[in-house]
XYZ file of N, CA and C in Angstrom:
798
model
N 50.688 -46.058 -69.353
C 51.406 -45.320 -68.276
C 50.751 -43.552 -67.736
N 50.078 -42.834 -68.867
C 49.423 -41.861 -68.246
C 48.402 -41.996 -68.567
N 47.704 -43.498 -69.157
C 45.981 -43.037 -67.992
C 46.241 -44.104 -65.700
N 47.495 -44.616 -66.128
C 47.766 -44.805 -64.642
C 48.156 -43.669 -64.201
N 48.704 -42.664 -64.406
C 49.019 -41.598 -63.744
C 47.201 -40.544 -63.554
N 46.348 -40.646 -64.513
C 45.322 -39.922 -64.623
C 45.024 -41.222 -63.540
N 44.677 -41.918 -63.601
C 43.785 -43.049 -62.121
C 44.383 -42.246 -60.530
N 45.276 -42.191 -60.953
C 45.582 -41.896 -59.554
C 45.195 -40.471 -58.714
N 45.454 -39.759 -59.444
C 45.165 -38.168 -59.531
C 43.549 -38.399 -59.269
N 42.525 -38.986 -60.196
C 41.779 -39.234 -59.374
C 41.234 -38.987 -58.393
N 41.709 -41.049 -57.497
C 41.827 -40.994 -56.444
C 41.465 -40.063 -55.400
N 42.629 -39.240 -55.253
C 43.114 -38.432 -54.874
C 42.481 -36.982 -54.193
N 42.615 -36.834 -55.231
C 41.274 -36.231 -55.785
C 39.956 -36.443 -54.822
N 39.431 -37.237 -55.118
C 38.533 -38.215 -53.855
C 38.191 -37.907 -53.314
N 39.599 -37.699 -52.278
C 39.902 -38.886 -50.871
C 39.707 -36.762 -50.063
N 38.910 -37.155 -48.762
C 38.241 -35.719 -47.901
C 39.525 -35.303 -47.316
N 40.027 -34.286 -47.912
C 41.305 -33.465 -46.496
C 40.939 -33.079 -45.451
N 40.857 -33.733 -44.945
C 40.253 -33.346 -42.877
C 40.723 -31.602 -42.301
N 39.917 -31.389 -41.823
C 40.100 -30.094 -41.197
C 41.041 -30.520 -40.634
N 41.375 -29.164 -40.585
C 42.519 -28.642 -39.173
C 42.163 -28.236 -37.901
N 42.871 -28.926 -36.811
C 41.912 -28.118 -36.285
C 42.261 -26.702 -35.642
N 41.207 -26.060 -34.815
C 41.555 -25.022 -34.623
C 42.281 -25.017 -33.423
N 43.312 -24.253 -32.859
C 44.055 -23.382 -31.841
C 43.690 -23.706 -30.333
N 44.272 -24.254 -29.431
C 43.939 -23.982 -28.607
C 43.377 -23.169 -27.733
N 44.069 -22.506 -28.168
C 44.106 -21.186 -26.922
C 42.403 -20.777 -28.114
N 41.812 -20.526 -28.810
C 41.545 -20.591 -29.672
C 39.778 -21.401 -29.405
N 40.552 -22.514 -29.209
C 39.422 -24.151 -29.019
C 38.536 -23.335 -27.211
N 40.124 -22.779 -26.171
C 39.117 -22.144 -24.998
C 38.806 -21.256 -24.788
N 38.777 -20.751 -25.963
C 37.474 -18.876 -26.145
C 36.666 -19.565 -26.525
N 36.426 -20.166 -27.026
C 34.712 -20.876 -27.643
C 33.945 -21.611 -26.671
N 34.901 -22.245 -25.903
C 34.480 -22.891 -25.037
C 33.952 -22.438 -23.246
N 34.873 -20.616 -23.793
C 34.806 -20.206 -22.579
C 33.039 -19.650 -22.414
N 33.528 -18.990 -24.147
C 31.976 -18.824 -23.829
C 30.793 -19.478 -24.498
N 30.200 -20.147 -24.606
C 29.714 -21.361 -24.854
C 29.392 -21.392 -23.467
N 30.674 -21.405 -22.229
C 29.407 -22.422 -20.927
C 29.275 -20.478 -19.968
N 29.660 -19.011 -20.904
C 29.176 -18.232 -19.997
C 27.943 -18.177 -20.569
N 27.520 -17.990 -22.186
C 26.146 -18.166 -22.403
C 25.054 -18.334 -22.296
N 25.904 -20.207 -21.364
C 24.632 -21.184 -20.627
C 24.320 -20.896 -18.819
N 25.268 -20.100 -18.734
C 25.224 -19.595 -17.177
C 23.749 -18.676 -17.795
N 24.303 -16.912 -18.263
C 23.969 -16.315 -18.657
C 22.156 -16.275 -19.135
N 21.813 -17.512 -20.244
C 20.336 -18.153 -19.978
C 19.891 -18.917 -18.546
N 20.705 -19.554 -18.209
C 20.544 -20.374 -17.105
C 19.982 -19.169 -15.461
N 21.021 -18.035 -15.214
C 20.411 -16.789 -14.998
C 18.733 -17.000 -15.155
N 18.734 -16.261 -16.422
C 17.007 -16.025 -16.648
C 16.803 -16.847 -16.511
N 16.365 -17.971 -17.257
C 15.453 -17.871 -16.434
C 14.871 -17.808 -14.357
N 16.261 -18.742 -14.256
C 15.363 -18.430 -12.609
C 15.047 -17.169 -12.202
N 15.908 -16.423 -13.107
C 15.156 -14.900 -12.426
C 13.734 -14.528 -12.617
N 13.393 -15.007 -13.934
C 12.044 -15.201 -15.118
C 11.345 -15.382 -13.888
N 11.357 -17.022 -13.541
C 10.644 -17.713 -12.963
C 10.485 -17.101 -10.775
N 11.701 -16.922 -10.476
C 10.799 -16.895 -9.303
C 10.919 -15.387 -9.317
N 11.120 -14.426 -10.571
C 10.864 -12.815 -9.470
C 9.701 -12.414 -10.309
N 10.218 -12.348 -12.234
C 9.355 -11.462 -12.756
C 7.737 -11.891 -12.485
N 7.737 -13.423 -12.699
C 6.723 -14.304 -13.458
C 6.272 -13.997 -12.061
N 5.938 -14.041 -10.887
C 5.098 -13.394 -10.053
C 4.650 -12.594 -9.945
N 5.585 -11.561 -10.219
C 4.773 -10.499 -10.114
C 4.554 -9.878 -10.401
N 4.201 -10.228 -12.530
C 3.273 -9.765 -12.727
C 1.955 -10.776 -13.304
N 2.487 -12.006 -12.507
C 1.309 -12.350 -11.857
C 0.163 -11.993 -10.841
N 0.805 -11.289 -10.114
C -0.178 -10.493 -8.675
C -0.352 -9.180 -9.682
N 0.239 -8.535 -9.995
C -0.033 -7.223 -10.364
C -1.453 -7.136 -11.318
N -0.806 -8.554 -12.791
C -1.310 -7.979 -13.958
C -3.078 -9.188 -13.987
N -2.962 -9.849 -12.855
C -4.356 -11.296 -12.208
C -5.424 -10.628 -12.560
N -6.706 -11.073 -13.244
C -7.938 -10.465 -13.344
C -8.612 -10.634 -10.939
N -7.376 -11.033 -10.843
C -8.693 -11.345 -9.168
C -8.278 -9.373 -8.708
N -6.490 -9.244 -9.212
C -6.444 -8.917 -8.335
C -6.977 -6.766 -8.919
N -7.177 -5.841 -8.272
C -7.336 -4.220 -8.796
C -5.989 -3.784 -7.911
N -5.409 -2.952 -9.103
C -4.082 -1.789 -8.353
C -4.627 -0.602 -7.493
N -3.515 -0.370 -6.469
C -4.720 0.326 -5.588
C -3.138 1.415 -5.177
N -3.315 2.341 -5.304
C -2.108 2.843 -5.077
C -2.246 4.440 -3.548
N -0.735 3.760 -2.542
C -1.332 4.371 -0.563
C -1.426 5.865 -1.139
N -2.167 6.574 -0.468
C -2.061 8.552 -0.570
C -1.423 8.485 1.303
N -1.168 7.213 2.210
C -0.311 7.782 3.832
C -0.183 6.351 3.926
N 1.717 6.790 4.122
C 2.353 5.870 5.123
C 1.659 5.226 6.214
N 1.090 3.805 5.888
C 0.923 2.657 7.274
C 1.971 1.659 8.291
N 2.420 2.519 8.957
C 2.799 0.998 10.133
C 2.404 -0.086 10.781
N 3.141 -0.885 9.224
C 2.161 -1.937 10.669
C 2.159 -2.109 12.319
N 1.139 -2.760 12.297
C 0.819 -2.962 14.157
C 1.897 -4.621 14.801
N 0.498 -5.619 13.148
C 0.567 -6.650 14.230
C 1.374 -7.674 12.441
N 1.701 -8.679 13.402
C 2.024 -9.456 12.220
C 0.544 -9.680 10.606
N -0.735 -9.267 11.138
C -1.204 -9.586 10.177
C -1.717 -8.308 9.380
N -0.742 -7.754 9.673
C -0.848 -6.375 9.161
C 0.100 -6.185 8.163
N 0.363 -5.848 6.902
C 1.695 -5.382 5.823
C 1.986 -3.273 6.610
N 2.875 -3.420 5.918
C 3.458 -1.787 6.205
C 3.512 -1.138 4.786
N 3.282 0.468 4.298
C 3.706 0.369 2.375
C 4.510 1.817 3.523
N 4.249 3.097 1.948
C 4.982 4.278 2.493
C 3.785 4.406 0.897
N 3.816 5.655 1.702
C 3.288 6.553 0.692
C 3.548 6.293 -1.488
N 2.206 6.536 -1.982
C 3.262 6.613 -3.083
C 3.365 4.871 -3.925
N 3.071 4.309 -2.539
C 3.789 2.123 -3.116
C 2.723 2.285 -3.823
N 2.839 1.073 -4.445
C 1.673 0.028 -5.014
C 0.632 -1.108 -5.391
N -0.406 -1.651 -4.249
C -0.530 -2.068 -4.153
C -1.320 -3.227 -5.033
N -1.834 -4.126 -4.846
C -1.948 -4.916 -5.508
C -2.856 -6.010 -4.273
N -4.578 -5.581 -4.527
C -5.901 -5.771 -3.668
C -6.096 -6.785 -4.029
N -5.875 -8.073 -3.044
C -6.883 -9.321 -3.623
C -8.004 -9.513 -2.575
N -8.315 -9.379 -1.826
C -10.062 -10.179 -0.922
C -9.780 -8.447 0.390
N -10.979 -8.014 -0.182
C -12.537 -7.259 1.359
C -12.760 -7.909 2.110
N -12.033 -8.035 2.827
C -12.131 -8.667 4.093
C -12.981 -8.143 4.940
N -13.499 -6.439 4.651
C -14.771 -6.022 5.757
C -13.938 -4.339 4.616
N -15.714 -3.530 5.513
C -15.440 -2.250 4.211
C -13.468 -1.971 4.665
N -13.570 -1.563 6.046
C -12.162 -1.164 6.159
C -10.753 -1.764 5.946
N -11.118 -3.117 5.937
C -9.764 -3.649 5.788
C -9.580 -4.701 4.852
N -8.645 -4.747 3.257
C -8.975 -5.495 2.843
C -6.572 -6.269 2.962
N -7.545 -7.256 2.276
C -6.486 -8.244 1.506
C -5.118 -8.060 0.843
N -4.234 -7.333 0.633
C -3.650 -6.801 -0.286
C -1.698 -7.787 -0.461
N -1.212 -7.354 -1.015
C 0.266 -7.568 -1.815
C 1.036 -5.994 -1.347
N 1.606 -5.312 -0.869
C 2.750 -4.635 -1.791
C 3.708 -4.385 -2.340
N 3.317 -4.741 -3.494
C 4.308 -4.109 -5.359
C 5.640 -4.290 -4.364
N 6.025 -2.922 -3.436
C 7.577 -2.594 -4.008
C 8.573 -3.701 -2.768
N 7.886 -4.332 -1.486
C 8.483 -4.882 -0.452
C 7.781 -6.691 -0.908
N 6.800 -7.384 -1.707
C 6.919 -8.410 -2.183
C 5.691 -8.618 -0.453
N 5.986 -8.312 0.065
C 5.135 -8.755 1.975
C 3.565 -8.316 1.332
N 2.544 -9.714 2.067
C 1.255 -9.581 2.409
C 0.820 -9.063 3.329
N 0.168 -8.957 3.317
C -1.424 -8.571 4.309
C -2.372 -7.709 4.395
N -2.838 -7.442 5.980
C -3.678 -6.449 5.605
C -3.659 -4.939 5.959
N -5.124 -4.099 4.260
C -4.168 -2.671 5.098
C -5.256 -2.163 5.132
N -5.654 -0.737 5.558
C -6.988 -0.211 5.885
C -7.395 0.572 4.994
N -8.383 0.416 3.918
C -8.745 0.522 2.926
C -9.285 2.211 2.902
N -9.001 3.439 3.776
C -8.813 4.462 3.956
C -7.155 5.085 3.965
N -6.843 4.416 3.277
C -4.849 5.109 2.843
C -4.980 5.211 1.785
N -5.572 3.907 1.653
C -5.434 3.533 -0.218
C -6.675 3.658 -1.128
N -6.100 4.058 -2.649
C -6.597 4.644 -3.367
C -7.540 3.488 -4.714
N -8.262 3.404 -4.984
C -8.197 2.861 -6.480
C -8.231 3.084 -7.627
N -8.124 4.518 -7.419
C -8.289 5.941 -9.297
C -6.846 4.970 -9.619
N -7.065 4.699 -10.620
C -5.739 4.861 -11.604
C -5.200 6.218 -12.567
N -6.258 7.525 -11.414
C -5.840 8.585 -12.940
C -4.451 9.441 -11.655
N -3.993 9.900 -12.556
C -2.775 10.748 -11.587
C -3.159 11.018 -10.400
N -4.282 12.294 -11.218
C -4.631 13.498 -9.939
C -4.558 12.940 -9.241
N -5.397 11.260 -8.632
C -6.373 11.119 -7.361
C -5.092 11.224 -6.914
N -3.644 10.562 -6.558
C -3.320 10.738 -6.145
C -1.832 12.285 -5.927
N -2.322 13.068 -6.839
C -0.936 14.348 -6.265
C -1.433 15.010 -4.517
N -0.842 15.200 -4.029
C -0.885 15.739 -3.086
C -1.955 17.338 -3.431
N -1.472 17.893 -4.204
C -2.645 19.253 -4.642
C -4.374 18.889 -5.322
N -4.515 17.705 -5.154
C -5.664 17.075 -5.696
C -6.312 16.938 -4.856
N -7.568 18.112 -4.590
C -8.689 17.178 -3.760
C -10.374 17.483 -4.528
N -10.994 16.849 -4.347
C -12.742 16.081 -4.930
C -13.651 16.887 -4.807
N -12.845 18.279 -4.216
C -13.815 18.931 -3.451
C -15.053 20.067 -4.169
N -15.658 20.979 -3.905
C -16.149 22.537 -4.911
C -14.999 23.427 -4.283
N -16.015 24.378 -5.347
C -15.164 25.440 -5.503
C -15.492 26.472 -4.207
N -16.626 26.484 -2.916
C -16.958 27.266 -2.244
C -15.697 26.705 -0.838
N -15.830 25.344 -1.134
C -14.647 24.401 -0.330
C -13.405 24.743 0.115
N -12.691 25.175 -1.031
C -11.799 24.663 -1.293
C -11.304 26.505 -1.087
N -11.821 26.941 -1.213
C -12.032 28.866 -0.995
C -12.307 28.953 1.050
N -13.022 28.115 1.092
C -13.044 28.156 2.537
C -11.638 27.668 3.452
N -11.071 26.578 2.576
C -9.966 25.775 3.403
C -8.403 26.924 2.869
N -8.796 27.087 2.239
C -7.749 28.281 1.650
C -7.628 29.592 2.379
N -8.915 30.188 2.982
C -9.056 31.035 3.634
C -8.110 30.856 5.572
N -8.575 29.719 5.800
C -7.820 28.618 6.829
C -6.106 29.811 7.398
N -6.261 29.898 8.692
C -5.189 30.680 8.956
C -3.894 29.713 9.584
N -2.684 30.268 9.582
C -1.773 29.738 9.073
C -1.093 28.741 7.386
N -1.795 29.453 6.367
C -1.306 28.864 5.696
C 0.063 29.428 4.799
N 0.611 29.451 4.124
C 2.394 30.352 3.629
C 1.110 30.735 2.293
N 1.591 32.295 1.823
C 1.177 32.748 -0.058
C 1.745 31.768 -1.080
N 0.462 32.222 -1.793
C 0.915 30.373 -2.416
C -0.147 28.974 -2.777
N 0.101 28.791 -1.653
C -1.014 27.463 -1.090
C -1.770 27.928 -1.969
N -2.295 26.104 -2.606
C -3.378 26.211 -3.699
C -4.238 24.474 -2.955
N -4.621 24.962 -4.749
C -5.517 23.485 -4.422
C -6.126 22.840 -5.311
N -5.892 22.603 -6.386
C -6.268 21.538 -7.964
C -7.726 20.427 -7.456
N -8.701 21.171 -7.676
C -9.848 20.450 -7.869
C -10.690 20.010 -9.401
N -11.780 20.286 -9.173
C -12.750 19.678 -10.487
C -12.791 21.419 -10.510
N -13.064 21.230 -12.496
C -13.138 23.026 -12.694
C -15.036 23.416 -12.844
N -15.405 24.294 -11.935
C -17.010 24.925 -13.027
C -17.105 24.899 -13.732
N -16.275 26.879 -13.435
C -16.131 27.768 -14.409
C -14.794 27.861 -14.670
N -15.061 29.160 -16.085
C -13.955 29.568 -16.033
C -13.873 30.736 -15.575
N -12.336 31.457 -14.509
C -12.280 32.203 -13.692
C -10.926 33.160 -13.954
N -10.972 34.302 -15.010
C -10.013 35.232 -15.566
C -9.189 36.241 -14.228
N -8.180 36.758 -14.751
C -7.744 37.560 -14.164
C -6.761 36.532 -12.764
N -6.386 36.370 -12.663
C -5.310 34.950 -12.105
C -3.508 35.099 -12.119
N -3.468 35.892 -11.213
C -2.015 36.416 -10.989
C -0.656 36.080 -10.723
N -1.081 35.532 -8.751
C -1.370 34.867 -8.217
C 0.686 33.506 -8.025
N 1.690 33.861 -7.973
C 2.042 32.433 -8.084
C 2.363 31.336 -7.126
N 0.967 30.463 -8.105
C 1.197 29.487 -7.574
C 2.150 28.703 -7.009
N 2.389 28.287 -5.125
C 4.202 27.614 -4.407
C 3.972 26.622 -4.266
N 3.012 26.341 -2.935
C 2.754 24.973 -2.278
C 1.364 24.360 -1.894
N 1.608 23.234 -2.752
C 0.027 22.814 -1.969
C -0.405 22.602 -0.733
N -1.868 23.169 -0.377
C -2.963 22.237 0.478
C -2.329 21.183 1.573
N -2.192 21.561 2.321
C -1.975 19.774 3.292
C -3.303 19.043 3.067
N -3.138 17.883 2.661
C -3.884 16.949 3.075
C -4.647 16.728 4.671
N -5.905 16.368 5.035
C -6.296 16.607 6.351
C -5.548 14.391 6.664
N -5.061 14.575 8.561
C -4.247 14.021 8.237
C -4.986 12.756 7.935
N -4.183 10.915 8.466
C -5.615 10.223 7.679
C -6.616 9.602 9.117
N -7.588 8.965 8.774
C -7.784 9.225 9.234
C -8.045 7.862 10.066
N -8.379 7.873 11.865
C -8.452 6.356 13.184
C -8.301 5.814 12.333
N -8.310 4.417 12.265
C -8.546 2.549 11.882
C -8.886 2.203 12.881
N -10.393 1.477 12.782
C -10.772 1.032 13.436
C -11.381 -0.646 13.544
N -10.593 -1.128 14.516
C -10.219 -2.536 15.300
C -10.927 -2.731 14.288
N -10.497 -4.284 13.758
C -10.466 -5.332 13.539
C -11.671 -5.930 13.986
N -11.596 -5.822 15.650
C -10.995 -7.624 16.114
C -12.515 -6.630 17.212
N -13.295 -5.781 17.372
C -14.040 -4.812 18.579
C -13.213 -4.364 19.125
N -12.456 -5.309 20.544
C -11.456 -4.646 20.889
C -10.258 -4.307 20.771
N -9.669 -3.357 21.309
C -8.586 -2.639 21.654
C -7.756 -2.766 22.395
N -6.732 -2.620 22.380
C -5.837 -3.510 23.171
C -5.687 -2.175 24.546
N -5.374 -2.249 25.420
C -5.150 -1.178 26.438
C -3.955 0.390 26.448
N -2.900 -0.611 26.193
C -1.523 0.049 25.785
C -1.292 0.010 24.811
N -2.953 0.168 23.121
C -2.255 1.304 22.955
C -2.872 2.399 22.509
N -3.810 3.420 23.772
C -3.994 4.010 23.962
C -3.769 4.480 25.041
N -3.582 6.279 24.952
C -2.634 6.692 25.573
C -3.379 7.744 25.506
N -3.665 7.867 27.144
C -4.958 9.052 27.410
C -4.354 10.257 27.566
N -5.056 11.160 27.346
C -4.251 12.922 28.084
C -5.255 13.679 29.202
N -6.113 14.973 27.865
C -6.585 15.971 28.940
C -8.371 15.556 29.546
N -8.377 15.549 29.493
C -9.890 15.083 30.211
C -10.832 16.677 30.484
N -11.857 16.247 29.134
C -12.524 17.570 28.606
C -14.057 17.389 28.823
N -14.670 16.129 29.289
C -15.775 15.907 29.965
C -15.638 15.305 30.982
N -17.437 15.573 31.728
C -17.756 14.030 32.902
C -19.254 15.090 32.947
N -20.109 14.120 32.341
C -21.429 13.504 32.549
C -21.990 12.147 32.686
N -22.650 11.712 33.369
C -24.074 11.013 33.454
C -23.187 9.142 33.386
N -22.925 9.386 32.193
C -22.252 8.611 31.342
C -21.208 8.133 31.974
N -20.245 8.792 32.105
C -18.632 8.507 32.416
C -17.989 10.407 31.938
N -16.570 10.102 32.299
C -15.094 10.671 31.953
C -15.157 10.708 30.518
N -14.892 11.837 29.873
C -14.409 11.729 28.547
C -13.417 12.657 28.212
N -12.391 11.664 27.009
C -11.089 11.909 27.710
C -9.588 12.358 25.707
N -9.259 13.243 25.853
C -8.541 13.331 24.706
C -7.109 12.670 25.026
N -7.311 11.222 23.237
C -6.415 9.949 24.012
C -6.407 10.186 21.786
N -4.861 9.108 22.508
C -4.181 8.941 20.872
C -4.360 6.983 20.470
N -4.373 7.407 19.846
C -4.689 5.504 19.401
C -3.766 6.110 17.414
N -3.078 4.300 18.004
C -2.343 5.072 16.406
C -1.837 5.982 15.913
N -1.555 6.857 16.937
C -0.446 7.776 15.974
C -1.530 8.653 16.214
N -3.366 8.551 16.174
C -3.800 9.367 15.646
C -4.798 9.592 17.494
N -5.372 10.742 17.134
C -5.739 11.392 17.932
C -7.502 10.848 18.023
N -7.707 10.413 19.389
C -9.454 10.460 19.237
C -9.985 10.598 20.471
N -11.005 10.526 21.268
C -11.366 11.119 21.497
C -12.232 9.063 22.557
N -11.688 8.881 23.624
C -11.306 8.030 24.506
C -12.782 8.250 25.086
N -14.074 7.379 25.838
C -15.429 7.848 26.549
C -14.406 6.432 28.030
N -14.810 6.733 29.750
C -14.732 6.618 29.724
C -16.035 5.948 30.412
N -16.487 4.909 30.679
C -18.024 4.200 30.821
C -17.855 4.591 32.603
N -18.931 5.109 33.251
C -19.403 5.064 34.370
C -19.825 3.624 35.114
N -19.456 2.973 35.612
C -19.539 1.535 36.646
C -21.365 1.212 37.679
N -21.477 2.594 36.438
C -23.356 2.400 36.690
C -24.188 1.128 36.550
N -23.222 0.630 35.244
C -24.302 -0.247 34.395
C -23.236 -1.828 34.199
N -23.774 -2.294 33.672
C -23.390 -4.032 34.709
C -21.851 -3.752 32.951
N -21.006 -4.750 33.056
C -20.241 -4.591 32.065
C -20.476 -5.418 30.510
N -21.583 -6.428 31.244
C -22.458 -6.951 29.635
C -23.038 -6.036 28.462
N -23.390 -5.778 29.881
C -24.556 -4.224 29.181
C -23.574 -3.478 28.075
N -21.887 -2.749 29.156
C -22.001 -1.975 28.572
C -21.360 -2.544 27.226
N -20.669 -3.779 27.463
C -19.880 -4.199 25.920
C -21.016 -5.280 24.832
N -22.619 -5.174 25.044
C -23.186 -5.706 24.415
C -23.512 -4.053 23.022
N -23.852 -2.820 24.352
C -23.966 -1.629 23.118
C -22.222 -1.366 22.567
N -21.463 -1.862 22.780
C -20.171 -1.143 21.982
C -19.831 -2.671 21.209
N -20.902 -3.370 20.915
C -20.313 -4.484 19.781
C -21.265 -3.930 18.672
N -22.866 -3.017 19.060
C -23.707 -2.416 18.336
C -22.737 -1.411 17.845
N -22.334 -0.294 18.509
C -22.035 0.655 17.838
C -20.513 0.362 17.333
N -20.090 -0.734 17.165
C -18.673 -1.435 16.242
C -19.764 -1.381 15.156
N -20.815 -2.208 14.352
C -21.137 -2.408 14.042
C -21.957 -1.251 12.629
N -21.725 -0.469 13.265
C -22.637 1.041 12.580
C -22.075 1.556 11.627
N -21.925 2.323 10.482
C -21.564 3.087 9.627
C -22.164 4.101 9.069
N -21.659 4.622 9.245
C -23.038 6.109 8.385
C -21.870 7.333 8.074
N -21.776 8.293 7.334
C -21.535 8.970 6.585
C -22.075 10.411 7.922
N -23.043 10.296 8.402
C -23.749 11.204 9.667
C -22.946 11.268 11.158
N -22.814 9.174 11.619
C -22.244 8.966 12.556
C -21.063 8.846 13.118
N -20.649 9.583 14.219
C -19.825 8.719 14.354
C -18.884 7.907 14.534
N -18.062 7.411 14.143
C -17.805 6.212 14.743
C -17.212 5.222 15.385
N -16.873 4.069 15.676
C -16.791 3.461 17.071
C -15.561 2.334 16.822
N -14.326 3.121 17.584
C -12.752 2.198 16.963
C -13.422 0.962 17.478
N -13.936 0.851 18.291
C -13.563 0.110 19.710
C -13.721 -0.300 20.886
N -13.213 -0.578 21.631
C -13.665 -1.209 22.900
C -12.789 -1.562 23.920
N -12.179 -1.312 25.184
C -11.370 -1.089 25.633
C -12.121 -2.154 26.977
N -11.539 -3.470 27.246
C -12.092 -3.627 28.488
C -12.639 -5.118 27.912
N -12.704 -5.900 28.686
C -14.144 -7.339 28.343
C -14.346 -7.875 29.753
N -14.340 -8.288 29.929
C -15.537 -9.092 31.197
C -14.799 -10.416 32.307
N -13.749 -9.560 31.796
C -12.573 -9.855 33.048
C -12.258 -9.732 32.750
N -12.137 -8.284 32.660
C -10.916 -7.086 32.938
C -11.195 -5.847 33.973
N -11.212 -5.642 35.389
C -11.031 -4.888 36.368
C -11.845 -3.800 35.924
N -10.366 -3.413 35.377
C -10.388 -1.446 34.966
C -12.177 -1.701 33.938
N -11.541 0.310 33.983
C -13.131 0.701 33.321
C -13.012 0.862 31.995
N -13.938 0.020 31.056
C -14.360 0.231 29.825
C -13.493 1.830 29.244
N -13.473 1.612 27.981
C -12.661 2.790 27.485
C -13.541 2.169 25.734
N -14.707 3.461 25.443
C -15.612 3.627 24.001
C -14.167 4.195 23.332
N -13.954 3.889 22.214
C -12.827 4.681 21.471
C -13.995 5.443 20.060
N -14.009 7.085 19.668
C -14.256 7.242 18.783
C -13.041 8.387 17.977
């Protein structure tokens, strides 16, 4: 009798006790938490694939150069890309000395940008408003210009130590306006040039103050004594010249099929 009871007791201990089923409300909470975690992970993968990885590859690609915009530039054609002063640009291709192919990291728009509107210097001093890479004599000459408020200053490379400077610095010296842009295709649309005051007349033609892409330029209206083909050939030759001591020809308004006078824009 005792042996039979002992045997039954051992068999009952060997039997597995089924786990208690969790409460329905708790189980729904577990399912909701797992679903939310799955959705968050999926969203992170989508953002990483579509946003973070392309941006990282574009900015840190060995085939690109980091540039900082010195001036704001509004695009005038579909091939160009707009940017604001201080924007970071990833330069991918040097189309010419004047124009570069780049991507605006802020807007993710890609297109052509003017090389004179950006700097490849990584040092923050080179993009500050007050920083100018000039000598002490040049800085003194610029600060003596009329119309500047008291306290106007320039940051420049140090030449030697000067003591006794007690004036409070308040305003950085304004930088000169951005340079006029040379036309990429030699020819300039006449509608983009607004003629102003005539300043000179000579044997070659008349000279006007003009505005081209929001910049003040000089427009030279060629006389009709020369053939149009000859004037255009001269313009193409001058358009290829580039030297710090030469006045740069930005482009020419007119072609062989145009009846209006040819304009040289400098």
